[in-house]
Amino acid sequence: MKKHNLLYVLCICMLGCACSKQKSSPLEKEVTAGNGNPVNNTTEGTTLSANGTTETYQLINSVFGGTGDVIEAPDCSHLGFGKHINQVFDNDLKRQVFAFTIHLTPDNDKCENSDRQRNEIKTYDRSPENLKASKDEKVLYKWKFKLDASFKPSSDFTHIHQLKPIDGDNQLPIITLTGRYKAAGDVLEVIHTGDTDATSRKYLATIPLADFKGHWVEVVERATFSFDGKYEIQINRISDGKLLLKQAFTNIEMWRKNSTSCRPKWGIYRRTLQPQMLRDETVWFNDFNITEY
């Protein structure tokens, strides 16, 4: 009987260890996604990819739009060009991608004359719920983009990505990826803006833009949307796998007062107060993925 009891105890212990390992696997999956290696195996959620067959605006809205329109393009100010987001075949990726085009003139900001120009897509209040972040939710954003080899930002701002509240205090984005001219060499900045100046981390990272120009890169972001939130970003160049950026931040303010949800934006949003520094520009994007986890 003692031997039987001993075997029973050992079996229970082994079963408990096995259960413990099973419970830890989701956490191990989160760690794997930020370890510098490709994270293709974590792609779930909702993905918007070019297909070359569906009309471009219809395709974007069918995935991100819900019951409305998520495209903010300057088409009505530049009717002669037509639609400013198109699908084109990319020779590097050997597939269809989205081309976002902005012209120094006459393009403007959502058909309103100002010192800014915008050609972006987003999710918003009428998008499916799983494409908007509520307070304390965790979201993975994964996407690809390519800057032209001769891409020119000004010393002002050229945003290509934002994480921004949909309502409440939504004047400024929480996270911004922006290109900026610097005399020592153009840079890509990752900027954090909190609810106040005291809670803003400001420049989270500054990377030479030369590492991006003419190359496809893949961006992976993880955000916990709370006042004491978390934010991780990793950028890899696709052609050679080079790790361009890997940063993680805790106790970072990722939520705003009076907000009910946050959303991503992608495209080109720039100020034109220094037109001599800018030019007509195209930025290519693809495989926008949003996964709540």
CSV table of N, CA and C in Angstrom, one decimal, residues 146-216:
chain,number,residue,atom,x,y,z
A,146,LYS,N,7.5,51.0,-46.5
A,146,LYS,CA,8.8,51.4,-47.2
A,146,LYS,C,8.8,52.8,-47.6
A,147,LEU,N,9.9,53.5,-47.2
A,147,LEU,CA,10.1,54.9,-47.6
A,147,LEU,C,10.9,54.9,-48.9
A,148,ASP,N,10.6,55.9,-49.8
A,148,ASP,CA,11.4,56.0,-51.0
A,148,ASP,C,12.9,56.3,-50.7
A,149,ALA,N,13.7,55.8,-51.6
A,149,ALA,CA,15.2,56.0,-51.4
A,149,ALA,C,15.5,57.5,-51.3
A,150,SER,N,14.7,58.4,-51.8
A,150,SER,CA,14.9,59.8,-51.8
A,150,SER,C,13.9,60.6,-50.9
A,151,PHE,N,13.3,59.9,-50.0
A,151,PHE,CA,12.3,60.4,-49.1
A,151,PHE,C,12.9,61.7,-48.4
A,152,LYS,N,12.0,62.8,-48.3
A,152,LYS,CA,12.5,64.0,-47.7
A,152,LYS,C,11.5,64.5,-46.7
A,153,PRO,N,11.9,64.4,-45.4
A,153,PRO,CA,11.1,65.1,-44.4
A,153,PRO,C,11.6,66.5,-44.2
A,154,SER,N,10.8,67.4,-43.6
A,154,SER,CA,11.2,68.7,-43.2
A,154,SER,C,11.7,68.7,-41.7
A,155,SER,N,12.1,69.8,-41.2
A,155,SER,CA,12.5,69.9,-39.8
A,155,SER,C,11.2,70.0,-38.9
A,156,ASP,N,10.1,70.1,-39.6
A,156,ASP,CA,8.8,70.1,-38.9
A,156,ASP,C,8.4,68.6,-38.7
A,157,PHE,N,7.3,68.1,-39.1
A,157,PHE,CA,6.9,66.7,-38.9
A,157,PHE,C,6.4,66.1,-40.2
A,158,THR,N,6.7,64.8,-40.4
A,158,THR,CA,6.0,64.0,-41.4
A,158,THR,C,5.6,62.7,-40.7
A,159,HIS,N,4.4,62.6,-40.2
A,159,HIS,CA,4.0,61.4,-39.4
A,159,HIS,C,3.6,60.3,-40.4
A,160,ILE,N,4.0,59.1,-40.1
A,160,ILE,CA,3.6,57.9,-40.9
A,160,ILE,C,2.7,56.9,-40.1
A,161,HIS,N,2.6,57.2,-38.7
A,161,HIS,CA,1.9,56.3,-37.9
A,161,HIS,C,1.6,57.0,-36.6
A,162,GLN,N,0.3,56.7,-36.1
A,162,GLN,CA,-0.1,57.3,-34.8
A,162,GLN,C,-1.0,56.3,-34.0
A,163,LEU,N,-0.8,56.3,-32.7
A,163,LEU,CA,-1.8,55.7,-31.8
A,163,LEU,C,-2.5,56.8,-31.1
A,164,LYS,N,-3.8,56.9,-31.3
A,164,LYS,CA,-4.5,58.2,-30.9
A,164,LYS,C,-5.9,57.9,-30.3
A,165,PRO,N,-6.3,58.6,-29.2
A,165,PRO,CA,-7.6,58.5,-28.7
A,165,PRO,C,-8.7,58.9,-29.8
A,166,ILE,N,-9.8,58.2,-29.8
A,166,ILE,CA,-10.9,58.5,-30.7
A,166,ILE,C,-11.7,59.7,-30.2
A,167,ASP,N,-11.8,59.8,-28.9
A,167,ASP,CA,-12.6,60.8,-28.3
A,167,ASP,C,-11.9,61.3,-27.0
A,168,GLY,N,-12.6,62.2,-26.3
A,168,GLY,CA,-12.0,62.8,-25.1
A,168,GLY,C,-10.9,63.7,-25.5
A,169,ASP,N,-9.8,63.6,-24.7
A,169,ASP,CA,-8.6,64.5,-25.0
A,169,ASP,C,-7.9,63.8,-26.2
A,170,ASN,N,-8.3,64.1,-27.4
A,170,ASN,CA,-7.8,63.4,-28.6
A,170,ASN,C,-7.1,64.4,-29.6
A,171,GLN,N,-6.7,65.6,-29.1
A,171,GLN,CA,-6.1,66.5,-30.0
A,171,GLN,C,-4.7,66.0,-30.5
A,172,LEU,N,-3.9,65.4,-29.6
A,172,LEU,CA,-2.6,64.9,-29.9
A,172,LEU,C,-2.5,63.4,-29.8
A,173,PRO,N,-1.7,62.7,-30.6
A,173,PRO,CA,-1.6,61.3,-30.5
A,173,PRO,C,-0.8,60.9,-29.3
A,174,ILE,N,-0.9,59.7,-28.8
A,174,ILE,CA,-0.2,59.2,-27.7
A,174,ILE,C,1.2,58.7,-28.2
A,175,ILE,N,1.2,58.0,-29.3
A,175,ILE,CA,2.5,57.5,-29.9
A,175,ILE,C,2.5,57.9,-31.4
A,176,THR,N,3.6,58.4,-31.8
A,176,THR,CA,3.8,58.9,-33.2
A,176,THR,C,5.1,58.4,-33.7
A,177,LEU,N,5.1,57.9,-35.0
A,177,LEU,CA,6.4,57.6,-35.7
A,177,LEU,C,6.4,58.7,-36.8
A,178,THR,N,7.5,59.5,-36.7
A,178,THR,CA,7.6,60.6,-37.6
A,178,THR,C,9.0,60.8,-38.2
A,179,GLY,N,9.1,61.1,-39.5
A,179,GLY,CA,10.4,61.4,-40.1
A,179,GLY,C,10.7,62.9,-39.9
A,180,ARG,N,12.0,63.2,-39.7
A,180,ARG,CA,12.3,64.6,-39.4
A,180,ARG,C,13.7,64.9,-40.0
A,181,TYR,N,13.8,66.1,-40.6
A,181,TYR,CA,15.2,66.5,-41.1
A,181,TYR,C,16.0,66.9,-39.9
A,182,LYS,N,17.3,66.5,-40.0
A,182,LYS,CA,18.3,66.9,-39.0
A,182,LYS,C,19.6,67.2,-39.9
A,183,ALA,N,20.3,68.2,-39.5
A,183,ALA,CA,21.5,68.6,-40.2
A,183,ALA,C,22.5,67.5,-40.2
A,184,ALA,N,22.6,66.7,-39.2
A,184,ALA,CA,23.5,65.6,-39.1
A,184,ALA,C,23.0,64.4,-39.8
A,185,GLY,N,21.8,64.4,-40.3
A,185,GLY,CA,21.2,63.2,-41.0
A,185,GLY,C,19.8,63.0,-40.5
A,186,ASP,N,18.9,62.8,-41.5
A,186,ASP,CA,17.5,62.6,-41.2
A,186,ASP,C,17.2,61.5,-40.3
A,187,VAL,N,16.2,61.6,-39.5
A,187,VAL,CA,15.9,60.5,-38.5
A,187,VAL,C,14.4,60.1,-38.5
A,188,LEU,N,14.2,58.9,-38.0
A,188,LEU,CA,12.8,58.5,-37.6
A,188,LEU,C,12.7,58.6,-36.1
A,189,GLU,N,11.7,59.3,-35.6
A,189,GLU,CA,11.5,59.4,-34.2
A,189,GLU,C,10.2,58.7,-33.7
A,190,VAL,N,10.3,58.1,-32.6
A,190,VAL,CA,9.2,57.5,-31.9
A,190,VAL,C,8.9,58.4,-30.7
A,191,ILE,N,7.7,59.0,-30.7
A,191,ILE,CA,7.4,60.1,-29.8
A,191,ILE,C,6.2,59.7,-28.9
A,192,HIS,N,6.3,59.9,-27.6
A,192,HIS,CA,5.2,59.7,-26.7
A,192,HIS,C,4.7,61.0,-26.1
A,193,THR,N,3.4,61.2,-26.1
A,193,THR,CA,2.8,62.4,-25.6
A,193,THR,C,1.7,61.9,-24.6
A,194,GLY,N,2.0,62.2,-23.3
A,194,GLY,CA,1.1,61.9,-22.2
A,194,GLY,C,0.0,63.0,-22.1
A,195,ASP,N,-0.8,62.8,-21.0
A,195,ASP,CA,-1.9,63.8,-20.8
A,195,ASP,C,-1.4,65.2,-20.5
A,196,THR,N,-0.2,65.2,-19.8
A,196,THR,CA,0.4,66.5,-19.5
A,196,THR,C,1.9,66.4,-19.9
A,197,ASP,N,2.6,67.6,-19.9
A,197,ASP,CA,4.0,67.6,-20.2
A,197,ASP,C,4.8,66.8,-19.2
A,198,ALA,N,4.3,66.7,-18.0
A,198,ALA,CA,5.1,66.0,-16.9
A,198,ALA,C,5.0,64.5,-17.2
A,199,THR,N,3.9,64.0,-17.8
A,199,THR,CA,3.7,62.6,-18.0
A,199,THR,C,4.1,62.1,-19.4
A,200,SER,N,4.6,63.1,-20.2
A,200,SER,CA,5.1,62.8,-21.6
A,200,SER,C,6.5,62.3,-21.6
A,201,ARG,N,6.8,61.1,-22.2
A,201,ARG,CA,8.1,60.6,-22.3
A,201,ARG,C,8.9,61.3,-23.4
A,202,LYS,N,8.1,61.9,-24.3
A,202,LYS,CA,8.6,62.6,-25.5
A,202,LYS,C,9.4,61.6,-26.4
A,203,TYR,N,10.7,61.8,-26.6
A,203,TYR,CA,11.4,61.1,-27.7
A,203,TYR,C,11.8,59.7,-27.1
A,204,LEU,N,11.1,58.7,-27.4
A,204,LEU,CA,11.4,57.3,-27.0
A,204,LEU,C,12.6,56.7,-27.7
A,205,ALA,N,12.7,57.1,-29.0
A,205,ALA,CA,13.8,56.5,-29.8
A,205,ALA,C,14.0,57.5,-31.0
A,206,THR,N,15.3,57.5,-31.4
A,206,THR,CA,15.6,58.3,-32.6
A,206,THR,C,16.6,57.4,-33.4
A,207,ILE,N,16.2,57.1,-34.7
A,207,ILE,CA,16.9,56.1,-35.5
A,207,ILE,C,17.3,56.8,-36.8
A,208,PRO,N,18.5,56.6,-37.4
A,208,PRO,CA,18.9,57.1,-38.7
A,208,PRO,C,17.9,56.7,-39.8
A,209,LEU,N,17.4,57.7,-40.5
A,209,LEU,CA,16.4,57.4,-41.6
A,209,LEU,C,17.1,56.7,-42.7
A,210,ALA,N,18.4,56.8,-42.8
A,210,ALA,CA,19.1,56.1,-43.9
A,210,ALA,C,18.9,54.6,-43.8
A,211,ASP,N,18.7,54.0,-42.6
A,211,ASP,CA,18.5,52.6,-42.5
A,211,ASP,C,17.1,52.2,-43.1
A,212,PHE,N,16.2,53.1,-43.3
A,212,PHE,CA,14.9,52.8,-43.8
A,212,PHE,C,14.7,53.1,-45.3
A,213,LYS,N,15.4,54.1,-45.8
A,213,LYS,CA,15.1,54.6,-47.2
A,213,LYS,C,15.4,53.5,-48.2
A,214,GLY,N,14.4,53.2,-49.0
A,214,GLY,CA,14.5,52.3,-50.1
A,214,GLY,C,14.3,50.8,-49.6
A,215,HIS,N,14.0,50.6,-48.3
A,215,HIS,CA,13.9,49.2,-47.8
A,215,HIS,C,12.5,49.0,-47.1
A,216,TRP,N,12.0,47.8,-47.3
A,216,TRP,CA,10.8,47.4,-46.6
A,216,TRP,C,11.2,47.0,-45.2
